[in-house]
mmCIF file of C-alpha atoms in Angstrom:
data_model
loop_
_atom_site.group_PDB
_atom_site.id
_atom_site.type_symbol
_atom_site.label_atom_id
_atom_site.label_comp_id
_atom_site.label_asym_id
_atom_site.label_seq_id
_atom_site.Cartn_x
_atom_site.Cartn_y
_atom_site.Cartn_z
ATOM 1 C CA UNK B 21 12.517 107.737 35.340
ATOM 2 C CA UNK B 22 11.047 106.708 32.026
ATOM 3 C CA UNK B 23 8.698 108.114 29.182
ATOM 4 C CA UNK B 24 5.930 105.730 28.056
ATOM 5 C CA UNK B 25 3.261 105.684 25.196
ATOM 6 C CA UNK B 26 0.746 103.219 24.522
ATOM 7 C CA UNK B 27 -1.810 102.669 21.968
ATOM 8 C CA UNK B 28 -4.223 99.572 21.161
ATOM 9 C CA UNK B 29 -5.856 99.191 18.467
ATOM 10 C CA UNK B 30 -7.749 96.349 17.159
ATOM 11 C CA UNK B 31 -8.263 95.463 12.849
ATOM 12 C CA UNK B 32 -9.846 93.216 11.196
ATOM 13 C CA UNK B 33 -7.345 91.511 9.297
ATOM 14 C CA UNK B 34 -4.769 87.856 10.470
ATOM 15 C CA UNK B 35 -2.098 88.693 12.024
ATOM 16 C CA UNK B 36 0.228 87.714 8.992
ATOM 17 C CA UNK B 37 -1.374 90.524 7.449
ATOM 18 C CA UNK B 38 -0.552 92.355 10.076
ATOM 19 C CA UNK B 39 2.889 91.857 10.049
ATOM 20 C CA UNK B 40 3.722 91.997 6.653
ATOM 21 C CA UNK B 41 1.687 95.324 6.129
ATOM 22 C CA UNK B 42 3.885 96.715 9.296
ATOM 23 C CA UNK B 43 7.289 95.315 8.212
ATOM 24 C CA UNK B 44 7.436 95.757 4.060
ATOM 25 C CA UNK B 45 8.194 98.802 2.415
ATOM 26 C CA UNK B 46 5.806 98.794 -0.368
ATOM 27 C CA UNK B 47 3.123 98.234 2.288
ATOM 28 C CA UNK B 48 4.567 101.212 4.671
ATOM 29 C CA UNK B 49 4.882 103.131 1.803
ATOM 30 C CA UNK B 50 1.011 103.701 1.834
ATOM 31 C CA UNK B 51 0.176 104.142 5.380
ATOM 32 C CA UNK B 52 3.561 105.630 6.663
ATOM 33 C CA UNK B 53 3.562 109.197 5.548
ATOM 34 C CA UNK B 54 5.432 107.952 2.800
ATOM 35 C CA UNK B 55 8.288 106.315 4.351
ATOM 36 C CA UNK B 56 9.406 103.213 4.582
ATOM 37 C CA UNK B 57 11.788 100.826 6.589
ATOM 38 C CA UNK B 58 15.031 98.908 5.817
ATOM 39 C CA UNK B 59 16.022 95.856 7.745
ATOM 40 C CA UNK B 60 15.819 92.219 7.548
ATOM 41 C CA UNK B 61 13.853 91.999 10.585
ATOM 42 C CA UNK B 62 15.591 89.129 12.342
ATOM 43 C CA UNK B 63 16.846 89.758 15.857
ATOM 44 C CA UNK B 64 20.335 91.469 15.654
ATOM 45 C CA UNK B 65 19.459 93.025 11.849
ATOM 46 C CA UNK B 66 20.114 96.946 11.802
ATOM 47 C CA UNK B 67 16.771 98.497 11.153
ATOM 48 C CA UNK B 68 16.416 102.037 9.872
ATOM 49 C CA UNK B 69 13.403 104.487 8.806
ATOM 50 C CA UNK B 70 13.752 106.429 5.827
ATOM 51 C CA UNK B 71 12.428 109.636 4.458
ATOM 52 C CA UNK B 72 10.807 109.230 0.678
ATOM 53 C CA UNK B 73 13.764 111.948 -0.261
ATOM 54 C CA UNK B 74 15.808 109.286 1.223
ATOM 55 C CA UNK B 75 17.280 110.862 4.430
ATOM 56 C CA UNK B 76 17.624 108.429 7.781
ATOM 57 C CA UNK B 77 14.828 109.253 10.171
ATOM 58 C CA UNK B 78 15.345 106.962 12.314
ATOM 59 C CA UNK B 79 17.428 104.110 12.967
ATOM 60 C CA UNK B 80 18.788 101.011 15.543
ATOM 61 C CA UNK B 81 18.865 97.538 15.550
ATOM 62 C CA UNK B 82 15.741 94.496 15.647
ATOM 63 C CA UNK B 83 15.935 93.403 19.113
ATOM 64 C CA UNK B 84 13.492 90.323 19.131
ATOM 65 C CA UNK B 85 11.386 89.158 15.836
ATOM 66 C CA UNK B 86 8.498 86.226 16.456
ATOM 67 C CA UNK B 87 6.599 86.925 13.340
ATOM 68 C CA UNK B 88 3.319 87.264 13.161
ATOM 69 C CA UNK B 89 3.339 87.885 16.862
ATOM 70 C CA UNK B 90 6.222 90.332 18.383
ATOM 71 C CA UNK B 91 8.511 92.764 17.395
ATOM 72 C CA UNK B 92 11.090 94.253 19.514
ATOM 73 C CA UNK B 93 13.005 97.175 17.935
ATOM 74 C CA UNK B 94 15.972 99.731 19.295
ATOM 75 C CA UNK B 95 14.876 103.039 17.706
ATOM 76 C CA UNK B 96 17.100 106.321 17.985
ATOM 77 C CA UNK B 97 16.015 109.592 15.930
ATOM 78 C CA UNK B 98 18.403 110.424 13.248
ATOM 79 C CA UNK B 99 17.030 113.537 12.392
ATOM 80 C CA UNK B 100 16.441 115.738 14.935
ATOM 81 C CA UNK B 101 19.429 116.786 17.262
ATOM 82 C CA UNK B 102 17.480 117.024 20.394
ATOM 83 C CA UNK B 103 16.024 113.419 19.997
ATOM 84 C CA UNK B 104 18.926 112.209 18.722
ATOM 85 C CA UNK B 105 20.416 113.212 22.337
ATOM 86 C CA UNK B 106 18.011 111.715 23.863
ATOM 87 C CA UNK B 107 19.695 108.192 22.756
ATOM 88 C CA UNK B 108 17.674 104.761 22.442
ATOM 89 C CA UNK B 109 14.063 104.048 22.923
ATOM 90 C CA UNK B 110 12.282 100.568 22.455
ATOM 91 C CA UNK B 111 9.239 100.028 20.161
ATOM 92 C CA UNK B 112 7.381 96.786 20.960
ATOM 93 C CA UNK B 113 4.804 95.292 18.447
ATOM 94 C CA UNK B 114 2.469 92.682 19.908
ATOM 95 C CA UNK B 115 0.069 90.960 17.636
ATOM 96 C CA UNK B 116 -2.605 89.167 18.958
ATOM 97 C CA UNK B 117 -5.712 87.055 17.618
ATOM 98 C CA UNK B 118 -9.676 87.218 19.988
ATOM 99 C CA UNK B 119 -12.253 86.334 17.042
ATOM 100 C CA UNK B 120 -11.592 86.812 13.875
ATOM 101 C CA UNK B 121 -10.164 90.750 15.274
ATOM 102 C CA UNK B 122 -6.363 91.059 15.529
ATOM 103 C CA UNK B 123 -5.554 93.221 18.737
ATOM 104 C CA UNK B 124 -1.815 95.458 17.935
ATOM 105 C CA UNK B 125 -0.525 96.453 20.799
ATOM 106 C CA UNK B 126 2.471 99.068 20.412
ATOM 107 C CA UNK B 127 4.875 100.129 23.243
ATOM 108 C CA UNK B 128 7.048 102.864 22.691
ATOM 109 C CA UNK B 129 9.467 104.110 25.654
ATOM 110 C CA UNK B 130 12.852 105.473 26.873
ATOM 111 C CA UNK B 131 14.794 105.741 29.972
ATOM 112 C CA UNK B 132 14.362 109.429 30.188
ATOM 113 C CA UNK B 133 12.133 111.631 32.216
ATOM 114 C CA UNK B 134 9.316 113.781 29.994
ATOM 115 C CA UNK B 135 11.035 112.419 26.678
ATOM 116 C CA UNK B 136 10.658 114.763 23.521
ATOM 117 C CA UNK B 137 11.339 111.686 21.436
ATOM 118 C CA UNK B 138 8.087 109.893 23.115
ATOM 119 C CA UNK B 139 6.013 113.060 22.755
ATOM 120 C CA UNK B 140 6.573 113.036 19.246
ATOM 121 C CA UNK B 141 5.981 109.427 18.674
ATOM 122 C CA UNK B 142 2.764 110.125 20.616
ATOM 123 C CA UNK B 143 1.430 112.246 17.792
ATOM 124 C CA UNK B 144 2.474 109.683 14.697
ATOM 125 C CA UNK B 145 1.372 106.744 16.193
ATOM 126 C CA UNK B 146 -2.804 107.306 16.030
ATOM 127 C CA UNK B 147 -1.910 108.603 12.564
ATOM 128 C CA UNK B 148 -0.019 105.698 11.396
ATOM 129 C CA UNK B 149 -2.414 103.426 13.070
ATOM 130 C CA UNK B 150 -5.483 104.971 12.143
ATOM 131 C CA UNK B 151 -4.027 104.842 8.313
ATOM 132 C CA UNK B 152 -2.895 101.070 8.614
ATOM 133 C CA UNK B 153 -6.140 99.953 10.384
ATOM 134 C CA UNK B 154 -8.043 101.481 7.350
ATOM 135 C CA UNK B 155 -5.317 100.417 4.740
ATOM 136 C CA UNK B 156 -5.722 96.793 5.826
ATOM 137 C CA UNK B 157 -9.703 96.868 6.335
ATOM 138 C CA UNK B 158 -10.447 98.245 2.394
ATOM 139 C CA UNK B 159 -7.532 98.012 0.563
ATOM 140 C CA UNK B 160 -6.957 102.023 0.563
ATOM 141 C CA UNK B 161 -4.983 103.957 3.542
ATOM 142 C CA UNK B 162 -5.941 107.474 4.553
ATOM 143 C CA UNK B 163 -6.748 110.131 3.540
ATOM 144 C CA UNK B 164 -9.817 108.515 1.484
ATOM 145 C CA UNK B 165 -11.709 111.339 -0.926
ATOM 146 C CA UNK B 166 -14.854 112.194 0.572
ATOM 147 C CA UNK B 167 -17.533 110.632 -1.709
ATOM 148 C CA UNK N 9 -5.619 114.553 45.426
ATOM 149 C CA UNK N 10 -4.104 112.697 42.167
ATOM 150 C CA UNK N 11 -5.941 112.160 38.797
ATOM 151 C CA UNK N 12 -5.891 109.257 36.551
ATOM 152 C CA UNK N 13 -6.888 110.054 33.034
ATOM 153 C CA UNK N 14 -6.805 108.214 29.944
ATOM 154 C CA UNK N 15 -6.357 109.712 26.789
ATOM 155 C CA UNK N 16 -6.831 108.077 22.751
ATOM 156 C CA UNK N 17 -6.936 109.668 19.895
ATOM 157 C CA UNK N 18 -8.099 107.658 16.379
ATOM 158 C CA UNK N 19 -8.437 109.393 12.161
ATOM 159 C CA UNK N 20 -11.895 108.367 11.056
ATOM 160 C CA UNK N 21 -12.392 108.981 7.498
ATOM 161 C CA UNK N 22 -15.630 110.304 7.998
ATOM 162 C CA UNK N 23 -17.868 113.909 8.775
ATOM 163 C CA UNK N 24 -17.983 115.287 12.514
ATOM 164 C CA UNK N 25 -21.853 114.885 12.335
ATOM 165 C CA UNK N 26 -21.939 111.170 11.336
ATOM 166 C CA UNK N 27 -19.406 110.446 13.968
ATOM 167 C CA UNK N 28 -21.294 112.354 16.764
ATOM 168 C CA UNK N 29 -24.505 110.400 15.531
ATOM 169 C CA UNK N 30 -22.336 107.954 15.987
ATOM 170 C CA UNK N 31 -21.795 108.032 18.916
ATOM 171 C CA UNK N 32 -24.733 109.223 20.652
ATOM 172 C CA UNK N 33 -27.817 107.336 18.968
ATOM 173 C CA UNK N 34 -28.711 103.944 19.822
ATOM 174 C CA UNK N 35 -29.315 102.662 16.526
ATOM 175 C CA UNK N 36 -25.643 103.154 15.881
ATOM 176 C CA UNK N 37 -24.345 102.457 19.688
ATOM 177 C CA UNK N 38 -26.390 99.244 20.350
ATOM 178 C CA UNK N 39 -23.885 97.652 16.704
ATOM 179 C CA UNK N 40 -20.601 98.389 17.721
ATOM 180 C CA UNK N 41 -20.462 99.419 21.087
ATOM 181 C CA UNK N 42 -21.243 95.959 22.990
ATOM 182 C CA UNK N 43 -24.916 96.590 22.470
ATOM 183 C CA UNK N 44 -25.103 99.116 24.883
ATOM 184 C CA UNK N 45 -27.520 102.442 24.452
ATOM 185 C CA UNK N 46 -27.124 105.918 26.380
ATOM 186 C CA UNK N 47 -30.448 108.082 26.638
ATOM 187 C CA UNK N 48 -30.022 111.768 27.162
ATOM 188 C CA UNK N 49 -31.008 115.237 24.919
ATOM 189 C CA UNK N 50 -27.735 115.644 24.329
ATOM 190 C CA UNK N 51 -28.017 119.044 25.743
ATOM 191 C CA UNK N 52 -26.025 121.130 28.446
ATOM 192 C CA UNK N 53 -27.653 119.956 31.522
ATOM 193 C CA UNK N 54 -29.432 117.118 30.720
ATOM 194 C CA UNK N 55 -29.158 114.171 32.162
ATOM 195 C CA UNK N 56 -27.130 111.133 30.465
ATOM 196 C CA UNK N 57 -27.307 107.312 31.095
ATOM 197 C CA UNK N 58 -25.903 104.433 29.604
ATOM 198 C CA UNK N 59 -27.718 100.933 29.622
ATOM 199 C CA UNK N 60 -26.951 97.673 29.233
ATOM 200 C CA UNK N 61 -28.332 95.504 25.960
ATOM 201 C CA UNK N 62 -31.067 94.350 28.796
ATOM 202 C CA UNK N 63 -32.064 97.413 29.749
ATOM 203 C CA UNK N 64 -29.794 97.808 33.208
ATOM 204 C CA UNK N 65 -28.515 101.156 34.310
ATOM 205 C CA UNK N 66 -25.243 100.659 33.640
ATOM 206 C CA UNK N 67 -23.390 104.433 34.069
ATOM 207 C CA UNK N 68 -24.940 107.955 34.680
ATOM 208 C CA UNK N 69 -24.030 111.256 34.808
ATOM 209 C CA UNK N 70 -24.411 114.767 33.011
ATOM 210 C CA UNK N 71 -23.970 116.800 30.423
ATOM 211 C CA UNK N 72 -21.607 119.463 30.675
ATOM 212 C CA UNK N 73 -20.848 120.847 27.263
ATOM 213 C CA UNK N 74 -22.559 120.363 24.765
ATOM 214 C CA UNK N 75 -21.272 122.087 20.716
ATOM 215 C CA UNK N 76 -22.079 120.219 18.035
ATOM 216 C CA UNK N 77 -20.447 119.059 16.280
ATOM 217 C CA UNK N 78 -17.536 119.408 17.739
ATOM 218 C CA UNK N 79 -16.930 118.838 21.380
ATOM 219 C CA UNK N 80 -18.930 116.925 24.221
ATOM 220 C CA UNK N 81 -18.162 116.849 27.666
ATOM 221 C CA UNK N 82 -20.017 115.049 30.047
ATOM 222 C CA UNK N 83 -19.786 113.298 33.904
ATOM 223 C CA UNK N 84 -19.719 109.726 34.055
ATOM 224 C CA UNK N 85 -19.930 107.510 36.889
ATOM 225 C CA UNK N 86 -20.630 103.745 36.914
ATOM 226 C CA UNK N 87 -23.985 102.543 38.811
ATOM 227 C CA UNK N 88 -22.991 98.661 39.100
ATOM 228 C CA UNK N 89 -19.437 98.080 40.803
ATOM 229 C CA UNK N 90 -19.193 99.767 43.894
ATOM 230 C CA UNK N 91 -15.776 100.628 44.278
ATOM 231 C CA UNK N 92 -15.785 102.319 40.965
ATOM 232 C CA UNK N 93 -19.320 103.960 41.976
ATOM 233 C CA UNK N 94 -17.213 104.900 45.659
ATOM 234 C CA UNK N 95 -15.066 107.241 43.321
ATOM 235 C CA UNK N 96 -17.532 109.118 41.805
ATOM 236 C CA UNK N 97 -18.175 111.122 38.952
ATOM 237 C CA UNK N 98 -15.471 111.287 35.993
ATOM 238 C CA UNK N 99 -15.169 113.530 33.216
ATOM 239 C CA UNK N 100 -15.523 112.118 29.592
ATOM 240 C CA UNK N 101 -14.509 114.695 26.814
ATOM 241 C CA UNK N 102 -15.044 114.144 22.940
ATOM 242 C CA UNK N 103 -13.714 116.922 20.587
ATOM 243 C CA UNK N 104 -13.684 115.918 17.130
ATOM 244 C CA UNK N 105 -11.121 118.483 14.228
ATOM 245 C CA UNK N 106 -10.215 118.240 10.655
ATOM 246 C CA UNK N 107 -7.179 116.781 10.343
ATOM 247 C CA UNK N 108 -5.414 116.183 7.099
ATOM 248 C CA UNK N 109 -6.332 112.251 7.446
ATOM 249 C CA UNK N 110 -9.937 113.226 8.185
ATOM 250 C CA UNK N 111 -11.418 113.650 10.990
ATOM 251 C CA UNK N 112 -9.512 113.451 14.564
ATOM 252 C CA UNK N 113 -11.775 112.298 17.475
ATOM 253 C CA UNK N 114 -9.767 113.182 20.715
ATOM 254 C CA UNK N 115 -11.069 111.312 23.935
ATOM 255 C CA UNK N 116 -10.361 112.028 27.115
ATOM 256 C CA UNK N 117 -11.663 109.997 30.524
ATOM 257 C CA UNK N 118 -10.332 111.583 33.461
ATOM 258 C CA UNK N 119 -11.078 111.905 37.008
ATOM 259 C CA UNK N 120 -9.653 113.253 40.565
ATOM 260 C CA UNK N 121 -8.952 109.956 42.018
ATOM 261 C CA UNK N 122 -5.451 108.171 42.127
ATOM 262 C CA UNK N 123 -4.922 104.913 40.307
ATOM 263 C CA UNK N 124 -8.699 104.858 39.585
ATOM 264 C CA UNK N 125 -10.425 101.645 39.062
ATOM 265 C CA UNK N 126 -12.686 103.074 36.669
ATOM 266 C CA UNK N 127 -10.333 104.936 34.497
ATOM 267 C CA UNK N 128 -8.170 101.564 34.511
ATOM 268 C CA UNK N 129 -11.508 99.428 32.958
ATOM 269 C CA UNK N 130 -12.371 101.996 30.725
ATOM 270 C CA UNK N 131 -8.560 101.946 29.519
ATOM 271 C CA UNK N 132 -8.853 98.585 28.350
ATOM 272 C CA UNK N 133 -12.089 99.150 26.861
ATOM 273 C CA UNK N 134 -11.855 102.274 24.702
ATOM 274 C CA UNK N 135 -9.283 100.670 22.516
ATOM 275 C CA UNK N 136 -11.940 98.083 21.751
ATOM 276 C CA UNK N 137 -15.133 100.822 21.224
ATOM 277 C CA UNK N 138 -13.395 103.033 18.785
ATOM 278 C CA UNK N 139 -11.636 100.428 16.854
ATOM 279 C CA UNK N 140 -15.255 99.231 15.963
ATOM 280 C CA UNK N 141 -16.414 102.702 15.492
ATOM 281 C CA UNK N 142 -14.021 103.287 12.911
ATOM 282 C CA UNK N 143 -14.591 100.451 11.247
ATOM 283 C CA UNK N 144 -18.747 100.706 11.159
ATOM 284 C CA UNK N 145 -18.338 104.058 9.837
ATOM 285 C CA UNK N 146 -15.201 103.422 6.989
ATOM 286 C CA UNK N 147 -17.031 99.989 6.126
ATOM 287 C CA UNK N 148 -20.364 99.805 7.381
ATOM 288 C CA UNK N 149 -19.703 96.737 9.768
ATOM 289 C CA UNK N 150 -18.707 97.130 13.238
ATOM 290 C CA UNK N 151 -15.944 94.484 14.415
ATOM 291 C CA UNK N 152 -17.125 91.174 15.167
ATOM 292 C CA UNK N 153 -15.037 91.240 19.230
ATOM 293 C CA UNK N 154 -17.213 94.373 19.865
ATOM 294 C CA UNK N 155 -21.018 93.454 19.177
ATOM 295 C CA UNK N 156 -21.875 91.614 22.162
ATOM 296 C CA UNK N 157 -22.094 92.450 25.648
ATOM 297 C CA UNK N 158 -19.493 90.479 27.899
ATOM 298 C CA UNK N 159 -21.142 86.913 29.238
ATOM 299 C CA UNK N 160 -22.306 87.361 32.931
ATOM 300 C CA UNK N 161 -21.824 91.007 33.674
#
């Protein structure tokens, strides 16, 4: 059995854009809760996910890279014991272009029944996404002051 | 019995009231929601449709709950296909918090029926609706994919 989660969302922004503002750290930075990500993003680079304190998160290993359109990444938890046990899960980035929209696509799963990794993922992701969507649509990530 | 639901959840940086305007009143539905308009009071028991941009009954149902400005639950079933219409009414729930981002809008479409039809078109369409939402209310334009109704339906 595996654990699955999902989320579309849909910017308006290139897909360039896109993929720099998901795979630099200045840019992650912003959006990210304030961490960023090491790797040289070619297939076969060691990725990892870092903690503004600079503690490892996360880490693994870029499994496919098609900038601007696809990124495949091997992600394991480096923090947390209990997801660490848990062992590898894949995040998949697609990035496609309908009318002047980009669509993101991101696919997070494991081989594991009811994962606690994916249920956590499952809470960051709308966060991340909502902040990157805004980031990239006027130039300032969330939270925005009220005005 | 099985039960297909779909489940998003998207940060709007804007107030619980604007985004239940938002997604209630026409003038704000009909520019980033395909066009489309719902009629109802908005109240617990009333009656709720949505219509196409030409004026078709498109889905119906009910309200259920109704506390603004914070949660909305209503029944939802769609008038034109008939084997989505053959599974009958779902249940659409919008509950909107403060989250440290701004506000959280929760949405959940659900109904009793395994591997619905309904709940898999609505999956792919959701995305789509509150993308645009969020961006008519953070920018004041809706997204250019989600104006327009789709050609021929």
């Amino acid at each position: 059995m595996s654990s699955q989660y999902l989320y579309v969302t849909y910017i308006r922004t290139t897909p360039q854009k896109l993929w720099d503002a998901l795979t630099s750290p200045e840019f992650q930075r912003k959006y990210w809760f304030n961490m960023h990500q090491e790797s040289s993003w070619k297939a076969g680079s060691p990725w990892k996910m870092m903690f503004s304190d600079g503690r490892v998160a996360d880490a693994g290993e870029i499994l496919e890279a098609d900038p601007p359109r696809r990124l495949v990444i091997k992600w394991r938890n480096e923090f947390n014991p209990e997801l660490k046990a848990e062992g590898w899960s894949r995040c998949v980035y697609e990035i496609e272009e309908d009318a002047g929209v980009v669509k993101l696509t991101i696919t997070h799963a494991i081989e594991k029944e009811k994962a606690k990794l994916i249920e956590a993922v499952a809470g960051g992701w709308p966060k991340i996404l909502s902040s990157l969507k805004t980031y990239l649509e006027t130039g300032t990530p969330l939270p925005r002051p009220i005005a | 019995m099985g039960h297909s639901r779909f489940v998003y959840v998207i940060i709007i940086h804007s107030t619980r009231e604007k985004i239940w305007e938002a997604l209630t009143k026409p003038e704000f539905t009909r520019q980033y929601w395909a066009g489309t308009t719902q009629k109802s009071d908005w109240k617990k028991g009333a009656s709720w449709g949505a219509y196409t941009p030409d004026g078709r009954l498109w889905d119906t149902g009910e309200i259920l709950e109704s506390d603004f400005p914070h949660r909305l639950v209503l029944t939802w079933r769609n008038e034109h296909f008939p084997d989505m219409k053959a599974e009958g009414f779902t249940k659409l729930t919008y509950v909107l918090e403060d989250d440290p981002l701004g506000i959280k809008l929760t949405l959940t479409h659900e109904v009793d029926v395994a591997n619905s039809k309904l709940i898999e078109a609505v999956s792919g369409g959701w995305p789509s609706v509150l993308s645009s939402l969020k961006t008519f209310l953070e920018t004041g334009t809706p997204l250019p994919n989600s104006e327009k109704w789709p050609e021929g339906l």
